[in-house]
Amino acid sequence: MIFRAEDQNQLQLVEREDIDDEEDLFEAIDKLIAQGINAGDIKKLQDAGIYTCNGLMMHTKKHLTGIKGLSEAKVDKICEAAEKIVNFGYITGSDALLRRKSVIRITTGSQALDELLGGGIETLAITEAFGEFRSGKTQLAHTLCVSTQLPTNMRGGNGKVAYVDTEGTFRPDRIIPIAERFGMDPGAVLDNIIYARAYTYEHQYNLLLGLAAKMSEEPFRLLIVDSVIALFRVDFTGRGELAERQQKLAQMLSRLIKIAEEFNVAVYMTNQVIADPGGGVFISDPKKPAGGHVLAHAATIRLMFRKGKGEQRICKVFDAPNLPEAEAISFFPPLLFLLFTLVGWFNFSMKNKESCITIS
């Protein structure tokens, strides 16, 4: 269940079937039965984590033939049937523009940061946040867990959240005051967050595979991975394993962008930084994001977080296809952030139907 606003001061839970625009997001894999595909073969696809025709078309035939019980002939027949249901060919620029209208921007809780991002964190895209420890990355993740559940007319995502934690930093008790300051029921908010702690890079990837079943049945709008690189830095050591690490990381990132586009969800992933020995003496803070070019090319929007003067936290658009390079000073350590969120929500109520929280 998710939240919907009945008036400016009341939020109410509604069932998925009451939401009309969910039906057009993807085509369920069950529709292949009408195209002559055996129900047993569809069950095999579902067991492999494929629940939609859109997702099916995102896999190579080599991968599909690797599924137990699916021969090359069966895979060819299944793919031909899926092509009749979903169009994965060329479209016009005008059609592409229409598709972009399905993008939902989820508020970050900060007016300055929302303006920097053109409205908030985008669905159909991967937003990467990198920076040192205590620079605000995980705090933003916790805030997005709540704001994603706001109705779209309040700049929310009107959906649930999946949280994959690789560093043990998720704190449900932190969600409670944030939900209260957004005027939401903390218990309902926590129920709308599914959480998993990953301990190896393989476990992390398997958790992502398992999301397809949940997202095909319930309205999710956000996937958080905090952090995406941590387990790879642990499970692969030395230059001798670097090539394999980057290959496995690329597969992980490919899975993330497929989830984003298949189910119209926003992917927010945090990333660590590494010291850059080649930074030179003229660069005051020679640090760069971990993951190399593989991660850099996979992320749609890259945000750099750093500490400012005193309690300030600064976010800079490091790379984005449609956003100018700019900075926003709007982040605070956890306790102060909650205080300013409270002030922002009070301002929100006073301004009747204004749809963002001002904390900067």
Tab-separated table of C-alpha atoms in Angstrom:
chain	number	residue	atom	x	y	z
A	1	MET	CA	0.000	0.000	0.000
A	2	ILE	CA	1.050	3.593	-0.600
A	3	PHE	CA	0.062	7.071	0.437
A	4	ARG	CA	-2.317	9.370	-1.371
A	5	ALA	CA	-3.326	12.880	-0.320
A	6	GLU	CA	-7.062	13.431	0.158
A	7	ASP	CA	-6.462	17.026	1.218
A	8	GLN	CA	-3.515	19.161	2.157
A	9	ASN	CA	-3.228	17.769	5.703
A	10	GLN	CA	-4.312	14.139	5.378
A	11	LEU	CA	-2.575	11.163	3.826
A	12	GLN	CA	-4.434	7.939	3.182
A	13	LEU	CA	-3.291	4.475	2.160
A	14	VAL	CA	-4.648	3.141	-1.125
A	15	GLU	CA	-4.365	-0.237	-2.806
A	16	ARG	CA	-2.465	-0.753	-6.020
A	17	GLU	CA	-5.551	-1.674	-8.025
A	18	ASP	CA	-6.943	1.805	-7.362
A	19	ILE	CA	-4.052	3.347	-9.303
A	20	ASP	CA	-4.857	3.605	-12.998
A	21	ASP	CA	-1.453	4.543	-14.408
A	22	GLU	CA	0.321	1.433	-13.089
A	23	GLU	CA	-1.063	-0.817	-15.796
A	24	ASP	CA	0.989	0.646	-18.640
A	25	LEU	CA	4.406	0.301	-17.024
A	26	PHE	CA	5.177	-3.206	-18.260
A	27	GLU	CA	3.668	-6.294	-19.855
A	28	ALA	CA	3.437	-9.326	-17.545
A	29	ILE	CA	5.214	-12.469	-18.718
A	30	ASP	CA	1.900	-14.363	-18.395
A	31	LYS	CA	0.706	-12.647	-21.582
A	32	LEU	CA	2.987	-14.990	-23.550
A	33	ILE	CA	0.455	-17.782	-22.965
A	34	ALA	CA	-1.894	-16.072	-25.437
A	35	GLN	CA	0.968	-16.204	-27.961
A	36	GLY	CA	1.230	-19.981	-27.685
A	37	ILE	CA	3.996	-20.262	-25.082
A	38	ASN	CA	3.718	-23.160	-22.652
A	39	ALA	CA	2.859	-22.256	-19.039
A	40	GLY	CA	5.663	-24.523	-17.847
A	41	ASP	CA	8.230	-22.518	-19.830
A	42	ILE	CA	6.878	-19.283	-18.369
A	43	LYS	CA	7.312	-20.761	-14.880
A	44	LYS	CA	10.954	-21.459	-15.741
A	45	LEU	CA	11.422	-17.836	-16.748
A	46	GLN	CA	9.862	-16.658	-13.488
A	47	ASP	CA	12.122	-18.978	-11.501
A	48	ALA	CA	15.033	-17.248	-13.236
A	49	GLY	CA	13.759	-13.832	-12.109
A	50	ILE	CA	12.013	-12.791	-15.359
A	51	TYR	CA	8.455	-11.603	-14.695
A	52	THR	CA	7.744	-9.203	-17.573
A	53	CYS	CA	8.033	-9.244	-21.335
A	54	ASN	CA	10.031	-6.031	-21.068
A	55	GLY	CA	12.524	-7.742	-18.790
A	56	LEU	CA	12.689	-10.761	-21.081
A	57	MET	CA	13.778	-8.611	-24.002
A	58	MET	CA	16.599	-7.186	-21.878
A	59	HIS	CA	18.300	-10.596	-21.697
A	60	THR	CA	20.506	-12.147	-24.354
A	61	LYS	CA	19.543	-15.446	-25.948
A	62	LYS	CA	22.767	-16.878	-24.519
A	63	HIS	CA	21.526	-16.085	-21.029
A	64	LEU	CA	18.046	-17.449	-21.701
A	65	THR	CA	19.335	-20.766	-23.079
A	66	GLY	CA	21.308	-21.091	-19.854
A	67	ILE	CA	18.021	-21.458	-17.978
A	68	LYS	CA	17.418	-25.109	-17.230
A	69	GLY	CA	14.807	-26.615	-19.530
A	70	LEU	CA	14.908	-23.930	-22.245
A	71	SER	CA	16.412	-25.005	-25.560
A	72	GLU	CA	17.510	-22.635	-28.326
A	73	ALA	CA	14.335	-23.419	-30.275
A	74	LYS	CA	12.155	-22.594	-27.266
A	75	VAL	CA	14.061	-19.371	-26.607
A	76	ASP	CA	13.631	-18.267	-30.232
A	77	LYS	CA	9.889	-18.931	-30.031
A	78	ILE	CA	9.580	-17.086	-26.707
A	79	CYS	CA	11.485	-14.049	-28.009
A	80	GLU	CA	9.358	-13.910	-31.168
A	81	ALA	CA	6.220	-13.970	-29.036
A	82	ALA	CA	7.540	-11.232	-26.753
A	83	GLU	CA	8.369	-9.015	-29.730
A	84	LYS	CA	4.693	-9.078	-30.706
A	85	ILE	CA	3.753	-7.683	-27.290
A	86	VAL	CA	6.458	-5.083	-26.646
A	87	ASN	CA	8.200	-2.835	-29.145
A	88	PHE	CA	11.956	-2.767	-28.654
A	89	GLY	CA	12.710	-1.290	-32.064
A	90	TYR	CA	13.127	2.254	-33.333
A	91	ILE	CA	10.732	5.021	-32.336
A	92	THR	CA	10.591	8.690	-33.299
A	93	GLY	CA	12.014	11.476	-31.179
A	94	SER	CA	8.456	12.629	-30.518
A	95	ASP	CA	7.563	9.204	-29.148
A	96	ALA	CA	10.680	9.270	-26.990
A	97	LEU	CA	9.580	12.637	-25.615
A	98	LEU	CA	6.183	11.168	-24.737
A	99	ARG	CA	7.861	8.304	-22.917
A	100	ARG	CA	9.879	10.800	-20.889
A	101	LYS	CA	6.604	12.125	-19.505
A	102	SER	CA	6.362	8.941	-17.449
A	103	VAL	CA	9.440	10.035	-15.490
A	104	ILE	CA	8.632	10.843	-11.864
A	105	ARG	CA	10.857	13.166	-9.855
A	106	ILE	CA	10.984	12.412	-6.146
A	107	THR	CA	11.686	15.281	-3.771
A	108	THR	CA	14.850	15.129	-1.673
A	109	GLY	CA	13.291	17.245	1.065
A	110	SER	CA	15.522	20.172	0.128
A	111	GLN	CA	14.303	22.928	-2.177
A	112	ALA	CA	17.867	23.837	-3.148
A	113	LEU	CA	18.765	20.266	-4.059
A	114	ASP	CA	15.470	19.698	-5.883
A	115	GLU	CA	16.188	22.766	-8.018
A	116	LEU	CA	19.701	21.474	-8.674
A	117	LEU	CA	18.275	18.147	-9.886
A	118	GLY	CA	15.475	19.642	-11.943
A	119	GLY	CA	12.788	18.549	-9.487
A	120	GLY	CA	14.280	15.610	-7.579
A	121	ILE	CA	15.612	12.080	-8.033
A	122	GLU	CA	14.449	10.706	-11.409
A	123	THR	CA	12.846	7.363	-12.178
A	124	LEU	CA	14.154	5.491	-15.241
A	125	ALA	CA	17.667	6.503	-14.203
A	126	ILE	CA	20.546	5.706	-11.846
A	127	THR	CA	21.539	8.517	-9.516
A	128	GLU	CA	24.941	7.993	-7.918
A	129	ALA	CA	26.033	9.914	-4.823
A	130	PHE	CA	29.714	9.702	-3.949
A	131	GLY	CA	31.747	11.368	-1.266
A	132	GLU	CA	33.561	10.875	2.010
A	133	PHE	CA	31.956	9.389	5.112
A	134	ARG	CA	29.514	11.677	6.936
A	135	SER	CA	28.918	13.825	3.870
A	136	GLY	CA	25.148	13.189	3.698
A	137	LYS	CA	24.771	10.263	1.264
A	138	THR	CA	23.067	7.811	3.618
A	139	GLN	CA	21.041	10.575	5.269
A	140	LEU	CA	19.564	11.419	1.863
A	141	ALA	CA	18.815	7.703	1.341
A	142	HIS	CA	16.794	7.627	4.575
A	143	THR	CA	14.912	10.773	3.608
A	144	LEU	CA	14.095	9.348	0.173
A	145	CYS	CA	12.659	6.244	1.881
A	146	VAL	CA	9.956	8.540	3.240
A	147	SER	CA	9.509	11.121	0.475
A	148	THR	CA	9.087	8.375	-2.142
A	149	GLN	CA	5.856	7.365	-0.403
A	150	LEU	CA	4.346	10.839	-0.717
A	151	PRO	CA	1.692	11.302	-3.442
A	152	THR	CA	2.934	12.616	-6.777
A	153	ASN	CA	1.087	15.905	-6.254
A	154	MET	CA	3.359	16.427	-3.238
A	155	ARG	CA	6.456	15.574	-5.308
A	156	GLY	CA	6.610	12.038	-4.033
A	157	GLY	CA	6.744	8.779	-5.939
A	158	ASN	CA	3.470	7.277	-4.689
A	159	GLY	CA	5.214	3.934	-4.213
A	160	LYS	CA	7.246	1.560	-2.086
A	161	VAL	CA	10.991	1.405	-1.478
A	162	ALA	CA	13.547	-1.414	-1.724
A	163	TYR	CA	16.743	-0.927	0.307
A	164	VAL	CA	19.849	-3.073	-0.254
A	165	ASP	CA	22.357	-2.399	2.529
A	166	THR	CA	25.971	-3.514	2.062
A	167	GLU	CA	27.520	-1.593	4.953
A	168	GLY	CA	24.997	-2.047	7.770
A	169	THR	CA	24.045	1.641	7.875
A	170	PHE	CA	20.248	1.407	7.539
A	171	ARG	CA	18.490	2.554	10.706
A	172	PRO	CA	14.692	2.068	10.835
A	173	ASP	CA	14.545	4.173	14.007
A	174	ARG	CA	15.835	7.049	11.888
A	175	ILE	CA	12.887	6.677	9.543
A	176	ILE	CA	10.381	7.306	12.340
A	177	PRO	CA	11.160	11.001	13.066
A	178	ILE	CA	11.524	11.746	9.355
A	179	ALA	CA	8.088	10.230	8.662
A	180	GLU	CA	6.563	12.202	11.527
A	181	ARG	CA	8.007	15.412	10.172
A	182	PHE	CA	6.452	14.665	6.797
A	183	GLY	CA	3.103	14.149	8.542
A	184	MET	CA	3.036	10.419	7.809
A	185	ASP	CA	2.362	7.321	9.917
A	186	PRO	CA	5.825	5.864	10.752
A	187	GLY	CA	4.494	2.317	11.018
A	188	ALA	CA	2.919	2.427	7.559
A	189	VAL	CA	6.057	4.036	6.115
A	190	LEU	CA	8.277	1.276	7.528
A	191	ASP	CA	5.880	-1.387	6.217
A	192	ASN	CA	6.322	0.064	2.734
A	193	ILE	CA	10.107	-0.386	2.857
A	194	ILE	CA	11.589	-3.794	2.089
A	195	TYR	CA	15.124	-4.182	3.408
A	196	ALA	CA	17.935	-6.668	2.848
A	197	ARG	CA	21.469	-6.800	4.215
A	198	ALA	CA	24.001	-8.056	1.644
A	199	TYR	CA	27.251	-9.684	2.757
A	200	THR	CA	28.945	-10.624	-0.533
A	201	TYR	CA	28.815	-9.229	-4.059
A	202	GLU	CA	27.076	-12.441	-5.172
A	203	HIS	CA	24.471	-12.049	-2.439
A	204	GLN	CA	23.988	-8.447	-3.536
A	205	TYR	CA	23.363	-9.486	-7.146
A	206	ASN	CA	20.941	-12.261	-6.139
A	207	LEU	CA	18.950	-9.781	-4.057
A	208	LEU	CA	18.547	-7.622	-7.162
A	209	LEU	CA	17.368	-10.615	-9.171
A	210	GLY	CA	14.717	-11.340	-6.560
A	211	LEU	CA	13.269	-7.843	-6.833
A	212	ALA	CA	11.564	-8.565	-10.167
A	213	ALA	CA	8.901	-10.717	-8.501
A	214	LYS	CA	8.073	-8.038	-5.923
A	215	MET	CA	8.112	-5.104	-8.353
A	216	SER	CA	5.836	-6.909	-10.811
A	217	GLU	CA	3.205	-7.301	-8.094
A	218	GLU	CA	3.494	-4.102	-6.032
A	219	PRO	CA	4.047	-0.415	-6.880
A	220	PHE	CA	7.706	0.317	-6.177
A	221	ARG	CA	9.256	3.676	-7.041
A	222	LEU	CA	12.727	3.601	-5.489
A	223	LEU	CA	15.628	1.177	-5.170
A	224	ILE	CA	18.480	2.170	-2.847
A	225	VAL	CA	21.876	0.437	-2.875
A	226	ASP	CA	24.112	1.695	-0.052
A	227	SER	CA	26.827	1.300	-1.135
A	228	VAL	CA	27.230	-0.249	-4.550
A	229	ILE	CA	31.022	-0.743	-4.424
A	230	ALA	CA	31.729	-1.754	-0.809
A	231	LEU	CA	31.489	-5.538	-1.211
A	232	PHE	CA	33.444	-5.525	-4.471
A	233	ARG	CA	36.354	-3.818	-2.699
A	234	VAL	CA	36.261	-6.569	-0.078
A	235	ASP	CA	35.662	-9.662	-2.230
A	236	PHE	CA	38.236	-8.759	-4.899
A	237	THR	CA	41.775	-7.849	-3.890
A	238	GLY	CA	44.852	-6.767	-5.806
A	239	ARG	CA	45.412	-5.900	-9.434
A	240	GLY	CA	45.247	-9.556	-10.403
A	241	GLU	CA	41.493	-9.631	-9.696
A	242	LEU	CA	40.734	-6.119	-10.935
A	243	ALA	CA	39.518	-7.186	-14.398
A	244	GLU	CA	37.150	-9.773	-12.932
A	245	ARG	CA	35.909	-7.268	-10.348
A	246	GLN	CA	35.072	-4.693	-12.997
A	247	GLN	CA	33.300	-7.300	-15.122
A	248	LYS	CA	31.119	-8.404	-12.189
A	249	LEU	CA	30.496	-4.764	-11.252
A	250	ALA	CA	29.374	-4.038	-14.823
A	251	GLN	CA	26.873	-6.905	-14.634
A	252	MET	CA	25.537	-5.544	-11.349
A	253	LEU	CA	25.132	-2.053	-12.781
A	254	SER	CA	23.483	-3.430	-15.901
A	255	ARG	CA	20.946	-5.137	-13.666
A	256	LEU	CA	20.252	-1.858	-11.875
A	257	ILE	CA	19.518	0.113	-15.046
A	258	LYS	CA	17.287	-2.703	-16.316
A	259	ILE	CA	15.287	-2.552	-13.083
A	260	ALA	CA	14.977	1.215	-13.443
A	261	GLU	CA	13.676	1.025	-17.006
A	262	GLU	CA	11.584	-2.131	-16.629
A	263	PHE	CA	9.570	-0.933	-13.630
A	264	ASN	CA	9.944	2.869	-13.892
A	265	VAL	CA	11.742	3.154	-10.558
A	266	ALA	CA	14.459	5.526	-9.407
A	267	VAL	CA	17.758	3.904	-8.474
A	268	TYR	CA	19.756	5.791	-5.856
A	269	MET	CA	23.145	4.277	-5.109
A	270	THR	CA	25.907	5.575	-2.906
A	271	ASN	CA	29.561	5.191	-3.770
A	272	GLN	CA	32.809	5.496	-1.879
A	273	VAL	CA	35.854	7.575	-2.800
A	274	ILE	CA	39.481	6.594	-3.192
A	275	ALA	CA	42.641	8.598	-2.886
A	276	ASP	CA	44.023	9.690	-6.246
A	277	PRO	CA	47.843	9.536	-6.102
A	278	GLY	CA	47.964	11.263	-9.478
A	279	GLY	CA	45.919	14.192	-8.236
A	280	GLY	CA	49.013	16.318	-7.807
A	281	VAL	CA	50.035	18.872	-5.233
A	282	PHE	CA	47.877	21.587	-6.797
A	283	ILE	CA	44.627	19.720	-5.987
A	284	SER	CA	43.649	20.310	-2.364
A	285	ASP	CA	41.459	17.208	-2.062
A	286	PRO	CA	42.705	14.549	-4.513
A	287	LYS	CA	39.872	12.029	-4.152
A	288	LYS	CA	37.800	10.396	-6.854
A	289	PRO	CA	34.832	7.997	-6.906
A	290	ALA	CA	35.566	4.279	-6.714
A	291	GLY	CA	34.550	1.913	-9.494
A	292	GLY	CA	36.489	3.460	-12.342
A	293	HIS	CA	35.080	3.999	-15.826
A	294	VAL	CA	32.670	1.065	-15.564
A	295	LEU	CA	30.689	2.762	-12.826
A	296	ALA	CA	31.106	6.224	-14.342
A	297	HIS	CA	29.485	5.167	-17.608
A	298	ALA	CA	26.638	3.288	-15.899
A	299	ALA	CA	25.437	6.133	-13.682
A	300	THR	CA	22.976	8.506	-15.336
A	301	ILE	CA	23.451	11.327	-12.842
A	302	ARG	CA	26.536	11.611	-10.620
A	303	LEU	CA	26.418	13.742	-7.493
A	304	MET	CA	29.479	14.644	-5.456
A	305	PHE	CA	28.941	15.245	-1.738
A	306	ARG	CA	31.400	17.035	0.490
A	307	LYS	CA	31.526	18.795	3.819
A	308	GLY	CA	31.321	22.582	3.780
A	309	LYS	CA	31.977	25.166	6.450
A	310	GLY	CA	30.724	24.207	9.878
A	311	GLU	CA	27.560	22.161	9.547
A	312	GLN	CA	27.058	22.733	5.816
A	313	ARG	CA	26.922	19.864	3.365
A	314	ILE	CA	27.465	20.600	-0.306
A	315	CYS	CA	26.168	18.633	-3.291
A	316	LYS	CA	27.567	19.191	-6.780
A	317	VAL	CA	26.299	17.836	-10.085
A	318	PHE	CA	29.401	15.982	-11.223
A	319	ASP	CA	27.910	14.562	-14.416
A	320	ALA	CA	24.410	14.489	-15.945
A	321	PRO	CA	22.997	14.347	-19.491
A	322	ASN	CA	20.510	17.178	-18.979
A	323	LEU	CA	21.670	19.177	-15.949
A	324	PRO	CA	24.221	22.003	-15.796
A	325	GLU	CA	27.202	21.718	-13.477
A	326	ALA	CA	26.193	23.478	-10.279
A	327	GLU	CA	26.251	23.201	-6.491
A	328	ALA	CA	23.685	23.299	-3.692
A	329	ILE	CA	24.387	23.949	-0.011
A	330	SER	CA	21.588	22.129	1.711
A	331	PHE	CA	22.772	19.184	3.726
A	332	PHE	CA	23.231	18.879	7.443
A	333	PRO	CA	24.298	16.160	9.886
A	334	PRO	CA	21.412	13.880	10.983
A	335	LEU	CA	20.113	15.768	14.048
A	336	LEU	CA	20.223	19.166	12.414
A	337	PHE	CA	18.734	17.754	9.221
A	338	LEU	CA	15.708	16.499	11.136
A	339	LEU	CA	15.301	19.874	12.813
A	340	PHE	CA	15.326	21.690	9.507
A	341	THR	CA	12.960	19.124	8.001
A	342	LEU	CA	10.515	19.930	10.804
A	343	VAL	CA	10.788	23.637	10.054
A	344	GLY	CA	10.355	22.910	6.353
A	345	TRP	CA	7.222	20.816	6.935
A	346	PHE	CA	5.726	23.589	9.054
A	347	ASN	CA	6.356	26.033	6.200
A	348	PHE	CA	4.810	23.475	3.830
A	349	SER	CA	1.570	23.370	5.841
A	350	MET	CA	1.385	27.146	6.043
A	351	LYS	CA	1.720	27.479	2.268
A	352	ASN	CA	-1.336	25.267	1.659
A	353	LYS	CA	-0.562	23.212	-1.455
A	354	GLU	CA	3.089	24.004	-2.019
A	355	SER	CA	4.745	20.701	-2.903
A	356	CYS	CA	8.313	20.816	-1.630
A	357	ILE	CA	10.093	21.067	1.684
A	358	THR	CA	12.379	24.077	2.149
A	359	ILE	CA	15.296	23.462	4.491
A	360	SER	CA	18.015	25.584	2.988
